[in-house]
Amino acid sequence: MKKILIANRGEIALRVMKTIKRMGIKTVAIYSTIDRNAPHVIFADEAIHIGDNPSNQSYLLGDKIIEKALELHVDAIHPGYGFLSENEHFAKAVEDHNMVFIGPGHKAIRIMGDKLAAKEAVKKFDIPMVPGIDEAVTDVKKAEEVASQIGYPVLIKAAAGGGGKGMRIVNSKKDIASQMERAISEALSAFGDGSVFIEKYVTSPRHIEFQILADNHGNTVHLFERECSIQRRHQKVVEEAPSSLLTESLRKTMGEAAVKVAKACDYRGAGTVEFLMDADLNFYFLEMNTRLQVEHPVTEFITGLDLVEEQIKVAREEKLRFSQKDVKFKGHALELRVYAEDSLNDFLPNVGRLERYRIPKGKNIRLDDGYEEGMEIPIYYDPMISKLITYGKDRDEAIQLMIHAIDNYLIEGVETTLAFGKFVCEHPAFKEGDFDTHFVNSFYDTEVLKNIRKKEAQLAALIALKLYQKEQSVLRTPN
């Protein structure tokens, strides 16, 4: 494998390229018009313009990406996450053109990409499932019958996607029709498939996922768990590894279940098995993400492994160099997704120009980003600016380092989730590990952040005034 094309942009494209270059392999970047001067384009050995700014005219053009890859004699394609990373047709097309798709086979993507098919595949392993119906529902009366059998509240979910899209919580029969209509419409818009299913809504859930790694020789291991319960609009914002909730016994049981899920679809490469856990520590299979996760750096910190390197080695048909008993973790890691969002206004996107951009540095602080000062955050793509990751010998140390890193991360020109991240890290419920996926609704108070900002502005003004007065008081003598 001498040359790899990265079919993505921004921080993940740059992060993947760094490992590829370290392995002595050439890199090829793709870019839309607005990304022509982006860091991932400059960093790559070669770069090719793929289309106009909207993703459906550039980063989602699988056939064009393959065409360009063939012209440049590329050996393999790494999809990163998002865009085409979980597109079975793209994965198959890459393979059909005698290139390596650095990810699972297209069959595994197809099975795990459909939540109903995924549940069917893992049934035989007796892995706990959230009570619900294992078939798509479009009829309101049928939905009402299912919901009555399961018991309210229920969750209506898109069968073909994730990221909180096509998902509605229903608390009573009178809301079924309207919420189904919304879920189906959103699923059609986001995934081109309006299929939805219904399952019991787990109250006070924790969202815990297991990183798995599998080769082409029948070896599959898990690399422990990540806690992803701090979310807004069903999307993760703060992740950590390991979870403060799991006992060694529960970690072992859930890890074994994750490995069984991977084996159920003949998985290869890096992937993630997601579970929900209720207040009584019962866990339920949620879904499998057949790609590298946004939050993979926290796993890398606690295990010392480079997951992109492991992906490439598996793609080169190498055997895993370790078994389950060899894999250990040490310390604790925390990640904050830094979005260009206004956390004081329902986390709405707040794209614009990075007027000032200064990153935090120091031991055990890692920043994965794809922007520089003066660049625009485009409206066309996900508004994530970067991922800020910290590591400590224990959870408390990782949290305190995260607060320090946030304080030393300067971004001006757009609103970001930095202040929200600090709010989380300083909140007693988070520090004590006593939280669930409803953290934002239960504890987040925008007035607190507004008061903090007001005090910071007052302090900054006071310091500026004192500096001015000091400067004016200095005796100036003529030359």
GROMACS .gro file of C-alpha atoms in nm:
model
  479
    1MET     CA    1   0.000   0.000   0.000
    2LYS     CA    2   0.186   0.305  -0.129
    3LYS     CA    3  -0.082   0.573  -0.172
    4ILE     CA    4  -0.408   0.637   0.014
    5LEU     CA    5  -0.682   0.884  -0.075
    6ILE     CA    6  -0.873   1.032   0.218
    7ALA     CA    7  -1.235   1.082   0.111
    8ASN     CA    8  -1.310   1.349   0.369
    9ARG     CA    9  -1.223   1.700   0.486
   10GLY     CA   10  -1.130   1.902   0.794
   11GLU     CA   11  -0.996   1.762   1.118
   12ILE     CA   12  -1.056   1.393   1.045
   13ALA     CA   13  -0.885   1.412   0.704
   14LEU     CA   14  -0.583   1.579   0.864
   15ARG     CA   15  -0.578   1.337   1.158
   16VAL     CA   16  -0.587   1.032   0.927
   17MET     CA   17  -0.315   1.178   0.703
   18LYS     CA   18  -0.076   1.227   0.994
   19THR     CA   19  -0.078   0.856   1.070
   20ILE     CA   20  -0.057   0.757   0.704
   21LYS     CA   21   0.248   0.979   0.649
   22ARG     CA   22   0.411   0.845   0.966
   23MET     CA   23   0.372   0.497   0.816
   24GLY     CA   24   0.562   0.609   0.505
   25ILE     CA   25   0.257   0.608   0.276
   26LYS     CA   26   0.169   0.889   0.032
   27THR     CA   27  -0.154   1.083   0.088
   28VAL     CA   28  -0.411   1.226  -0.151
   29ALA     CA   29  -0.662   1.489  -0.038
   30ILE     CA   30  -0.989   1.582  -0.203
   31TYR     CA   31  -1.144   1.925  -0.164
   32SER     CA   32  -1.444   2.136  -0.258
   33THR     CA   33  -1.399   2.488  -0.392
   34ILE     CA   34  -1.428   2.654  -0.052
   35ASP     CA   35  -1.174   2.410   0.099
   36ARG     CA   36  -0.901   2.472  -0.160
   37ASN     CA   37  -0.665   2.630   0.098
   38ALA     CA   38  -0.767   2.415   0.395
   39PRO     CA   39  -0.494   2.260   0.616
   40HIS     CA   40  -0.576   1.904   0.504
   41VAL     CA   41  -0.522   2.007   0.142
   42ILE     CA   42  -0.190   2.176   0.214
   43PHE     CA   43  -0.068   1.886   0.429
   44ALA     CA   44  -0.135   1.615   0.168
   45ASP     CA   45   0.123   1.496  -0.085
   46GLU     CA   46  -0.133   1.541  -0.362
   47ALA     CA   47  -0.473   1.710  -0.373
   48ILE     CA   48  -0.757   1.702  -0.622
   49HIS     CA   49  -1.054   1.937  -0.662
   50ILE     CA   50  -1.370   1.729  -0.641
   51GLY     CA   51  -1.652   1.981  -0.694
   52ASP     CA   52  -1.850   2.277  -0.567
   53ASN     CA   53  -1.918   2.358  -0.202
   54PRO     CA   54  -2.236   2.162  -0.121
   55SER     CA   55  -2.144   1.810  -0.010
   56ASN     CA   56  -2.377   1.653  -0.269
   57GLN     CA   57  -2.166   1.827  -0.534
   58SER     CA   58  -1.830   1.727  -0.385
   59TYR     CA   59  -1.764   1.500  -0.086
   60LEU     CA   60  -2.063   1.275  -0.158
   61LEU     CA   61  -1.971   1.214  -0.524
   62GLY     CA   62  -1.851   0.856  -0.479
   63ASP     CA   63  -1.813   0.778  -0.850
   64LYS     CA   64  -1.608   1.093  -0.912
   65ILE     CA   65  -1.385   1.024  -0.610
   66ILE     CA   66  -1.317   0.673  -0.741
   67GLU     CA   67  -1.248   0.810  -1.089
   68LYS     CA   68  -0.990   1.055  -0.953
   69ALA     CA   69  -0.837   0.787  -0.730
   70LEU     CA   70  -0.781   0.563  -1.032
   71GLU     CA   71  -0.624   0.849  -1.227
   72LEU     CA   72  -0.376   0.904  -0.942
   73HIS     CA   73  -0.303   0.529  -0.904
   74VAL     CA   74  -0.434   0.516  -0.549
   75ASP     CA   75  -0.413   0.181  -0.367
   76ALA     CA   76  -0.672   0.245  -0.096
   77ILE     CA   77  -0.938   0.490   0.020
   78HIS     CA   78  -0.994   0.592   0.382
   79PRO     CA   79  -1.343   0.743   0.428
   80GLY     CA   80  -1.296   0.899   0.774
   81TYR     CA   81  -1.641   0.945   0.929
   82GLY     CA   82  -1.954   1.104   0.792
   83PHE     CA   83  -2.002   1.155   0.417
   84LEU     CA   84  -1.944   0.815   0.247
   85SER     CA   85  -1.796   0.627   0.544
   86GLU     CA   86  -2.105   0.409   0.594
   87ASN     CA   87  -2.219   0.391   0.233
   88GLU     CA   88  -2.223   0.025   0.129
   89HIS     CA   89  -2.241   0.112  -0.243
   90PHE     CA   90  -1.930   0.329  -0.223
   91ALA     CA   91  -1.741   0.060  -0.028
   92LYS     CA   92  -1.835  -0.203  -0.286
   93ALA     CA   93  -1.744   0.026  -0.578
   94VAL     CA   94  -1.400   0.086  -0.428
   95GLU     CA   95  -1.348  -0.290  -0.398
   96ASP     CA   96  -1.485  -0.352  -0.750
   97HIS     CA   97  -1.220  -0.114  -0.888
   98ASN     CA   98  -0.944  -0.317  -0.722
   99MET     CA   99  -0.872  -0.066  -0.449
  100VAL     CA  100  -0.889  -0.130  -0.077
  101PHE     CA  101  -1.168   0.028   0.126
  102ILE     CA  102  -1.018   0.099   0.468
  103GLY     CA  103  -1.319  -0.009   0.668
  104PRO     CA  104  -1.547  -0.310   0.695
  105GLY     CA  105  -1.678  -0.499   0.394
  106HIS     CA  106  -1.986  -0.361   0.223
  107LYS     CA  107  -2.200  -0.647   0.357
  108ALA     CA  108  -2.123  -0.553   0.718
  109ILE     CA  109  -2.206  -0.191   0.640
  110ARG     CA  110  -2.539  -0.297   0.488
  111ILE     CA  111  -2.638  -0.516   0.782
  112MET     CA  112  -2.538  -0.273   1.056
  113GLY     CA  113  -2.654   0.033   0.862
  114ASP     CA  114  -3.013  -0.083   0.894
  115LYS     CA  115  -3.108  -0.092   1.262
  116LEU     CA  116  -3.372  -0.360   1.207
  117ALA     CA  117  -3.129  -0.582   1.013
  118ALA     CA  118  -2.868  -0.525   1.283
  119LYS     CA  119  -3.106  -0.641   1.554
  120GLU     CA  120  -3.194  -0.949   1.351
  121ALA     CA  121  -2.824  -1.031   1.304
  122VAL     CA  122  -2.740  -1.024   1.675
  123LYS     CA  123  -3.056  -1.199   1.799
  124LYS     CA  124  -2.896  -1.543   1.804
  125PHE     CA  125  -2.633  -1.426   2.052
  126ASP     CA  126  -2.894  -1.351   2.321
  127ILE     CA  127  -2.773  -0.994   2.357
  128PRO     CA  128  -3.029  -0.782   2.546
  129MET     CA  129  -3.246  -0.561   2.323
  130VAL     CA  130  -3.471  -0.270   2.409
  131PRO     CA  131  -3.833  -0.405   2.398
  132GLY     CA  132  -3.995  -0.311   2.069
  133ILE     CA  133  -4.108  -0.426   1.726
  134ASP     CA  134  -3.852  -0.564   1.481
  135GLU     CA  135  -4.015  -0.441   1.164
  136ALA     CA  136  -4.075  -0.110   0.992
  137VAL     CA  137  -4.401   0.066   1.075
  138THR     CA  138  -4.582   0.323   0.861
  139ASP     CA  139  -4.943   0.275   0.971
  140VAL     CA  140  -5.053   0.492   1.264
  141LYS     CA  141  -5.302   0.235   1.399
  142LYS     CA  142  -5.033  -0.033   1.397
  143ALA     CA  143  -4.801   0.207   1.576
  144GLU     CA  144  -5.065   0.275   1.841
  145GLU     CA  145  -5.110  -0.099   1.899
  146VAL     CA  146  -4.735  -0.156   1.932
  147ALA     CA  147  -4.694   0.139   2.168
  148SER     CA  148  -4.980   0.015   2.388
  149GLN     CA  149  -4.818  -0.329   2.412
  150ILE     CA  150  -4.475  -0.189   2.495
  151GLY     CA  151  -4.604   0.084   2.725
  152TYR     CA  152  -4.535   0.457   2.709
  153PRO     CA  153  -4.305   0.638   2.671
  154VAL     CA  154  -4.187   0.495   2.339
  155LEU     CA  155  -3.924   0.600   2.089
  156ILE     CA  156  -3.991   0.628   1.716
  157LYS     CA  157  -3.661   0.582   1.529
  158ALA     CA  158  -3.545   0.594   1.170
  159ALA     CA  159  -3.430   0.247   1.064
  160ALA     CA  160  -3.168   0.377   0.820
  161GLY     CA  161  -2.976   0.642   1.012
  162GLY     CA  162  -2.848   0.797   1.330
  163GLY     CA  163  -2.724   1.122   1.478
  164GLY     CA  164  -3.062   1.194   1.635
  165LYS     CA  165  -3.235   1.240   1.297
  166GLY     CA  166  -3.574   1.076   1.248
  167MET     CA  167  -3.609   1.020   1.623
  168ARG     CA  168  -3.909   1.118   1.836
  169ILE     CA  169  -4.005   1.047   2.199
  170VAL     CA  170  -4.379   0.986   2.243
  171ASN     CA  171  -4.537   1.003   2.586
  172SER     CA  172  -4.902   0.933   2.501
  173LYS     CA  173  -5.133   0.791   2.235
  174LYS     CA  174  -5.257   1.133   2.124
  175ASP     CA  175  -4.907   1.224   1.999
  176ILE     CA  176  -4.833   0.909   1.798
  177ALA     CA  177  -4.971   1.033   1.464
  178SER     CA  178  -4.798   1.371   1.464
  179GLN     CA  179  -4.464   1.236   1.588
  180MET     CA  180  -4.465   0.951   1.335
  181GLU     CA  181  -4.526   1.197   1.056
  182ARG     CA  182  -4.233   1.410   1.171
  183ALA     CA  183  -4.000   1.113   1.217
  184ILE     CA  184  -4.081   0.969   0.873
  185SER     CA  185  -4.040   1.308   0.704
  186GLU     CA  186  -3.706   1.370   0.872
  187ALA     CA  187  -3.582   1.017   0.794
  188LEU     CA  188  -3.675   1.059   0.427
  189SER     CA  189  -3.494   1.392   0.410
  190ALA     CA  190  -3.180   1.275   0.590
  191PHE     CA  191  -3.141   0.918   0.462
  192GLY     CA  192  -3.375   0.880   0.164
  193ASP     CA  193  -3.558   0.609   0.357
  194GLY     CA  194  -3.868   0.681   0.566
  195SER     CA  195  -3.874   0.345   0.745
  196VAL     CA  196  -3.919   0.380   1.120
  197PHE     CA  197  -3.958   0.137   1.407
  198ILE     CA  198  -4.084   0.164   1.762
  199GLU     CA  199  -3.918   0.061   2.084
  200LYS     CA  200  -3.953   0.127   2.455
  201TYR     CA  201  -3.796   0.455   2.561
  202VAL     CA  202  -3.539   0.386   2.830
  203THR     CA  203  -3.573   0.657   3.094
  204SER     CA  204  -3.258   0.799   3.255
  205PRO     CA  205  -3.033   0.617   3.006
  206ARG     CA  206  -2.655   0.619   2.992
  207HIS     CA  207  -2.500   0.592   2.645
  208ILE     CA  208  -2.201   0.359   2.657
  209GLU     CA  209  -2.015   0.227   2.355
  210PHE     CA  210  -1.738  -0.026   2.303
  211GLN     CA  211  -1.457   0.015   2.054
  212ILE     CA  212  -1.389  -0.308   1.866
  213LEU     CA  213  -1.110  -0.410   1.631
  214ALA     CA  214  -1.117  -0.715   1.404
  215ASP     CA  215  -0.883  -0.856   1.141
  216ASN     CA  216  -0.942  -1.077   0.837
  217HIS     CA  217  -0.817  -1.387   1.020
  218GLY     CA  218  -1.099  -1.437   1.268
  219ASN     CA  219  -0.955  -1.230   1.553
  220THR     CA  220  -1.178  -0.973   1.725
  221VAL     CA  221  -1.106  -0.773   2.040
  222HIS     CA  222  -1.267  -0.483   2.221
  223LEU     CA  223  -1.068  -0.182   2.336
  224PHE     CA  224  -1.294  -0.098   2.631
  225GLU     CA  225  -1.573   0.151   2.660
  226ARG     CA  226  -1.647   0.518   2.611
  227GLU     CA  227  -1.911   0.713   2.801
  228CYS     CA  228  -2.108   0.937   2.563
  229SER     CA  229  -2.404   1.049   2.772
  230ILE     CA  230  -2.347   1.427   2.756
  231GLN     CA  231  -2.549   1.510   2.448
  232ARG     CA  232  -2.761   1.781   2.289
  233ARG     CA  233  -3.034   1.693   2.037
  234HIS     CA  234  -2.931   1.325   2.070
  235GLN     CA  235  -2.579   1.410   1.950
  236LYS     CA  236  -2.266   1.373   2.162
  237VAL     CA  237  -2.068   1.670   2.287
  238VAL     CA  238  -1.853   1.533   2.571
  239GLU     CA  239  -1.709   1.181   2.575
  240GLU     CA  240  -1.476   0.999   2.811
  241ALA     CA  241  -1.297   0.670   2.860
  242PRO     CA  242  -1.340   0.466   3.066
  243SER     CA  243  -1.693   0.514   3.202
  244SER     CA  244  -1.717   0.603   3.571
  245LEU     CA  245  -2.023   0.378   3.594
  246LEU     CA  246  -1.893   0.035   3.491
  247THR     CA  247  -1.761  -0.229   3.727
  248GLU     CA  248  -1.495  -0.471   3.605
  249SER     CA  249  -1.758  -0.746   3.585
  250LEU     CA  250  -1.998  -0.533   3.382
  251ARG     CA  251  -1.715  -0.412   3.157
  252LYS     CA  252  -1.622  -0.773   3.082
  253THR     CA  253  -1.982  -0.875   3.008
  254MET     CA  254  -2.050  -0.577   2.782
  255GLY     CA  255  -1.715  -0.614   2.607
  256GLU     CA  256  -1.790  -0.976   2.527
  257ALA     CA  257  -2.132  -0.876   2.395
  258ALA     CA  258  -1.970  -0.613   2.170
  259VAL     CA  259  -1.735  -0.873   2.024
  260LYS     CA  260  -2.032  -1.102   1.952
  261VAL     CA  261  -2.209  -0.819   1.768
  262ALA     CA  262  -1.901  -0.768   1.550
  263LYS     CA  263  -1.880  -1.139   1.474
  264ALA     CA  264  -2.250  -1.143   1.381
  265CYS     CA  265  -2.174  -0.944   1.065
  266ASP     CA  266  -1.824  -1.081   0.997
  267TYR     CA  267  -1.678  -0.743   1.084
  268ARG     CA  268  -1.326  -0.626   1.002
  269GLY     CA  269  -1.137  -0.313   1.101
  270ALA     CA  270  -1.236  -0.058   1.364
  271GLY     CA  271  -1.600  -0.020   1.466
  272THR     CA  272  -1.815   0.073   1.761
  273VAL     CA  273  -2.096  -0.115   1.932
  274GLU     CA  274  -2.333   0.115   2.117
  275PHE     CA  275  -2.545   0.028   2.420
  276LEU     CA  276  -2.804   0.200   2.634
  277MET     CA  277  -2.792   0.137   3.009
  278ASP     CA  278  -3.084   0.199   3.243
  279ALA     CA  279  -3.079   0.315   3.605
  280ASP     CA  280  -3.058  -0.047   3.724
  281LEU     CA  281  -2.744  -0.113   3.515
  282ASN     CA  282  -2.929  -0.326   3.261
  283PHE     CA  283  -2.775  -0.274   2.917
  284TYR     CA  284  -2.935  -0.302   2.574
  285PHE     CA  285  -2.787  -0.322   2.224
  286LEU     CA  286  -2.851   0.004   2.039
  287GLU     CA  287  -2.657  -0.006   1.710
  288MET     CA  288  -2.317  -0.054   1.552
  289ASN     CA  289  -2.125   0.224   1.379
  290THR     CA  290  -1.920   0.073   1.100
  291ARG     CA  291  -1.645   0.334   1.092
  292LEU     CA  292  -1.398   0.527   1.300
  293GLN     CA  293  -1.580   0.731   1.564
  294VAL     CA  294  -1.540   1.104   1.626
  295GLU     CA  295  -1.444   1.022   1.985
  296HIS     CA  296  -1.176   0.763   1.904
  297PRO     CA  297  -0.892   0.975   2.056
  298VAL     CA  298  -1.001   0.901   2.414
  299THR     CA  299  -0.956   0.529   2.345
  300GLU     CA  300  -0.616   0.599   2.191
  301PHE     CA  301  -0.509   0.788   2.503
  302ILE     CA  302  -0.601   0.514   2.752
  303THR     CA  303  -0.476   0.219   2.543
  304GLY     CA  304  -0.172   0.376   2.373
  305LEU     CA  305  -0.294   0.249   2.033
  306ASP     CA  306  -0.329   0.443   1.708
  307LEU     CA  307  -0.664   0.327   1.569
  308VAL     CA  308  -0.598   0.461   1.219
  309GLU     CA  309  -0.273   0.265   1.208
  310GLU     CA  310  -0.461  -0.046   1.319
  311GLN     CA  311  -0.723   0.013   1.048
  312ILE     CA  312  -0.455   0.030   0.781
  313LYS     CA  313  -0.278  -0.282   0.908
  314VAL     CA  314  -0.604  -0.476   0.898
  315ALA     CA  315  -0.669  -0.345   0.546
  316ARG     CA  316  -0.323  -0.479   0.449
  317GLU     CA  317  -0.439  -0.824   0.564
  318GLU     CA  318  -0.216  -0.821   0.873
  319LYS     CA  319  -0.318  -1.014   1.183
  320LEU     CA  320  -0.391  -0.829   1.506
  321ARG     CA  321  -0.069  -0.822   1.706
  322PHE     CA  322  -0.251  -0.864   2.039
  323SER     CA  323  -0.527  -1.074   2.190
  324GLN     CA  324  -0.795  -0.964   2.435
  325LYS     CA  325  -0.585  -1.051   2.739
  326ASP     CA  326  -0.301  -0.834   2.607
  327VAL     CA  327  -0.515  -0.518   2.584
  328LYS     CA  328  -0.500  -0.299   2.895
  329PHE     CA  329  -0.603   0.055   2.970
  330LYS     CA  330  -0.446   0.314   3.194
  331GLY     CA  331  -0.565   0.650   3.321
  332HIS     CA  332  -0.862   0.852   3.200
  333ALA     CA  333  -0.933   1.064   2.891
  334LEU     CA  334  -1.193   1.327   2.813
  335GLU     CA  335  -1.302   1.481   2.483
  336LEU     CA  336  -1.498   1.797   2.408
  337ARG     CA  337  -1.634   1.850   2.059
  338VAL     CA  338  -1.581   2.218   1.986
  339TYR     CA  339  -1.866   2.323   1.758
  340ALA     CA  340  -1.936   2.661   1.601
  341GLU     CA  341  -2.266   2.673   1.787
  342ASP     CA  342  -2.433   2.921   2.018
  343SER     CA  343  -2.479   2.728   2.342
  344LEU     CA  344  -2.687   3.018   2.476
  345ASN     CA  345  -2.933   2.983   2.188
  346ASP     CA  346  -3.030   2.615   2.177
  347PHE     CA  347  -2.691   2.519   2.026
  348LEU     CA  348  -2.784   2.666   1.688
  349PRO     CA  349  -2.501   2.678   1.429
  350ASN     CA  350  -2.302   3.002   1.443
  351VAL     CA  351  -2.071   2.986   1.144
  352GLY     CA  352  -1.845   3.271   1.040
  353ARG     CA  353  -1.480   3.379   1.028
  354LEU     CA  354  -1.223   3.276   1.289
  355GLU     CA  355  -1.103   3.626   1.375
  356ARG     CA  356  -0.867   3.497   1.644
  357TYR     CA  357  -0.763   3.137   1.696
  358ARG     CA  358  -0.512   3.031   1.963
  359ILE     CA  359  -0.491   2.666   2.065
  360PRO     CA  360  -0.404   2.523   2.407
  361LYS     CA  361  -0.079   2.330   2.437
  362GLY     CA  362   0.086   2.116   2.701
  363LYS     CA  363   0.148   1.765   2.822
  364ASN     CA  364  -0.153   1.534   2.787
  365ILE     CA  365  -0.347   1.793   2.585
  366ARG     CA  366  -0.438   1.689   2.231
  367LEU     CA  367  -0.620   1.897   1.973
  368ASP     CA  368  -0.751   1.754   1.646
  369ASP     CA  369  -0.857   2.042   1.424
  370GLY     CA  370  -0.875   2.143   1.061
  371TYR     CA  371  -0.885   2.522   1.076
  372GLU     CA  372  -0.650   2.815   1.116
  373GLU     CA  373  -0.692   3.179   1.213
  374GLY     CA  374  -0.868   3.380   0.944
  375MET     CA  375  -1.051   3.085   0.792
  376GLU     CA  376  -1.426   3.069   0.745
  377ILE     CA  377  -1.638   2.797   0.905
  378PRO     CA  378  -1.848   2.700   0.598
  379ILE     CA  379  -2.226   2.670   0.620
  380TYR     CA  380  -2.215   2.363   0.397
  381TYR     CA  381  -2.075   2.111   0.645
  382ASP     CA  382  -2.091   2.000   1.006
  383PRO     CA  383  -1.995   2.300   1.226
  384MET     CA  384  -1.735   2.113   1.432
  385ILE     CA  385  -1.416   2.317   1.456
  386SER     CA  386  -1.207   2.073   1.655
  387LYS     CA  387  -1.188   1.806   1.922
  388LEU     CA  388  -1.014   1.893   2.248
  389ILE     CA  389  -0.884   1.589   2.437
  390THR     CA  390  -0.713   1.565   2.775
  391TYR     CA  391  -0.561   1.276   2.966
  392GLY     CA  392  -0.489   1.224   3.333
  393LYS     CA  393  -0.382   0.951   3.571
  394ASP     CA  394  -0.746   0.952   3.691
  395ARG     CA  395  -1.080   1.112   3.602
  396ASP     CA  396  -1.035   1.414   3.828
  397GLU     CA  397  -0.701   1.500   3.673
  398ALA     CA  398  -0.841   1.468   3.319
  399ILE     CA  399  -1.133   1.697   3.408
  400GLN     CA  400  -0.911   1.962   3.566
  401LEU     CA  401  -0.678   1.956   3.267
  402MET     CA  402  -0.978   1.996   3.037
  403ILE     CA  403  -1.088   2.308   3.228
  404HIS     CA  404  -0.733   2.443   3.200
  405ALA     CA  405  -0.723   2.367   2.826
  406ILE     CA  406  -1.060   2.534   2.766
  407ASP     CA  407  -0.938   2.846   2.951
  408ASN     CA  408  -0.637   2.857   2.718
  409TYR     CA  409  -0.829   2.801   2.394
  410LEU     CA  410  -0.907   3.135   2.233
  411ILE     CA  411  -1.166   3.149   1.955
  412GLU     CA  412  -1.316   3.479   1.843
  413GLY     CA  413  -1.549   3.547   1.552
  414VAL     CA  414  -1.794   3.263   1.616
  415GLU     CA  415  -1.976   3.129   1.919
  416THR     CA  416  -1.856   2.785   2.032
  417THR     CA  417  -1.931   2.505   2.277
  418LEU     CA  418  -1.617   2.581   2.482
  419ALA     CA  419  -1.813   2.755   2.757
  420PHE     CA  420  -2.062   2.469   2.765
  421GLY     CA  421  -1.775   2.221   2.799
  422LYS     CA  422  -1.644   2.412   3.099
  423PHE     CA  423  -1.994   2.422   3.249
  424VAL     CA  424  -2.012   2.041   3.221
  425CYS     CA  425  -1.668   1.984   3.372
  426GLU     CA  426  -1.742   2.209   3.667
  427HIS     CA  427  -2.090   2.074   3.738
  428PRO     CA  428  -2.117   1.856   4.053
  429ALA     CA  429  -2.334   1.593   3.878
  430PHE     CA  430  -2.071   1.538   3.610
  431LYS     CA  431  -1.780   1.545   3.852
  432GLU     CA  432  -1.953   1.284   4.066
  433GLY     CA  433  -2.048   1.069   3.767
  434ASP     CA  434  -2.418   1.106   3.850
  435PHE     CA  435  -2.570   1.198   3.513
  436ASP     CA  436  -2.745   1.055   3.208
  437THR     CA  437  -2.837   1.160   2.854
  438HIS     CA  438  -3.078   1.419   2.998
  439PHE     CA  439  -2.793   1.622   3.149
  440VAL     CA  440  -2.862   1.927   2.931
  441ASN     CA  441  -3.235   1.932   3.010
  442SER     CA  442  -3.178   1.858   3.378
  443PHE     CA  443  -2.888   2.084   3.465
  444TYR     CA  444  -2.792   2.322   3.187
  445ASP     CA  445  -2.885   2.678   3.271
  446THR     CA  446  -2.798   2.941   3.010
  447GLU     CA  447  -2.833   3.214   3.272
  448VAL     CA  448  -2.532   3.072   3.453
  449LEU     CA  449  -2.320   3.106   3.139
  450LYS     CA  450  -2.454   3.454   3.070
  451ASN     CA  451  -2.355   3.564   3.421
  452ILE     CA  452  -2.009   3.410   3.381
  453ARG     CA  453  -1.960   3.594   3.051
  454LYS     CA  454  -2.080   3.919   3.207
  455LYS     CA  455  -1.832   3.884   3.496
  456GLU     CA  456  -1.549   3.795   3.256
  457ALA     CA  457  -1.628   4.102   3.044
  458GLN     CA  458  -1.634   4.324   3.354
  459LEU     CA  459  -1.301   4.179   3.471
  460ALA     CA  460  -1.145   4.232   3.128
  461ALA     CA  461  -1.266   4.592   3.124
  462LEU     CA  462  -1.129   4.653   3.475
  463ILE     CA  463  -0.788   4.511   3.382
  464ALA     CA  464  -0.779   4.725   3.066
  465LEU     CA  465  -0.866   5.035   3.269
  466LYS     CA  466  -0.593   4.966   3.526
  467LEU     CA  467  -0.335   4.912   3.253
  468TYR     CA  468  -0.439   5.239   3.089
  469GLN     CA  469  -0.419   5.431   3.419
  470LYS     CA  470  -0.078   5.281   3.494
  471GLU     CA  471   0.048   5.382   3.151
  472GLN     CA  472  -0.082   5.737   3.195
  473SER     CA  473   0.082   5.772   3.535
  474VAL     CA  474   0.429   5.693   3.407
  475LEU     CA  475   0.643   6.008   3.412
  476ARG     CA  476   0.742   6.090   3.057
  477THR     CA  477   1.058   6.301   3.019
  478PRO     CA  478   1.137   6.489   2.696
  479ASN     CA  479   1.430   6.368   2.485
   0.00000   0.00000   0.00000
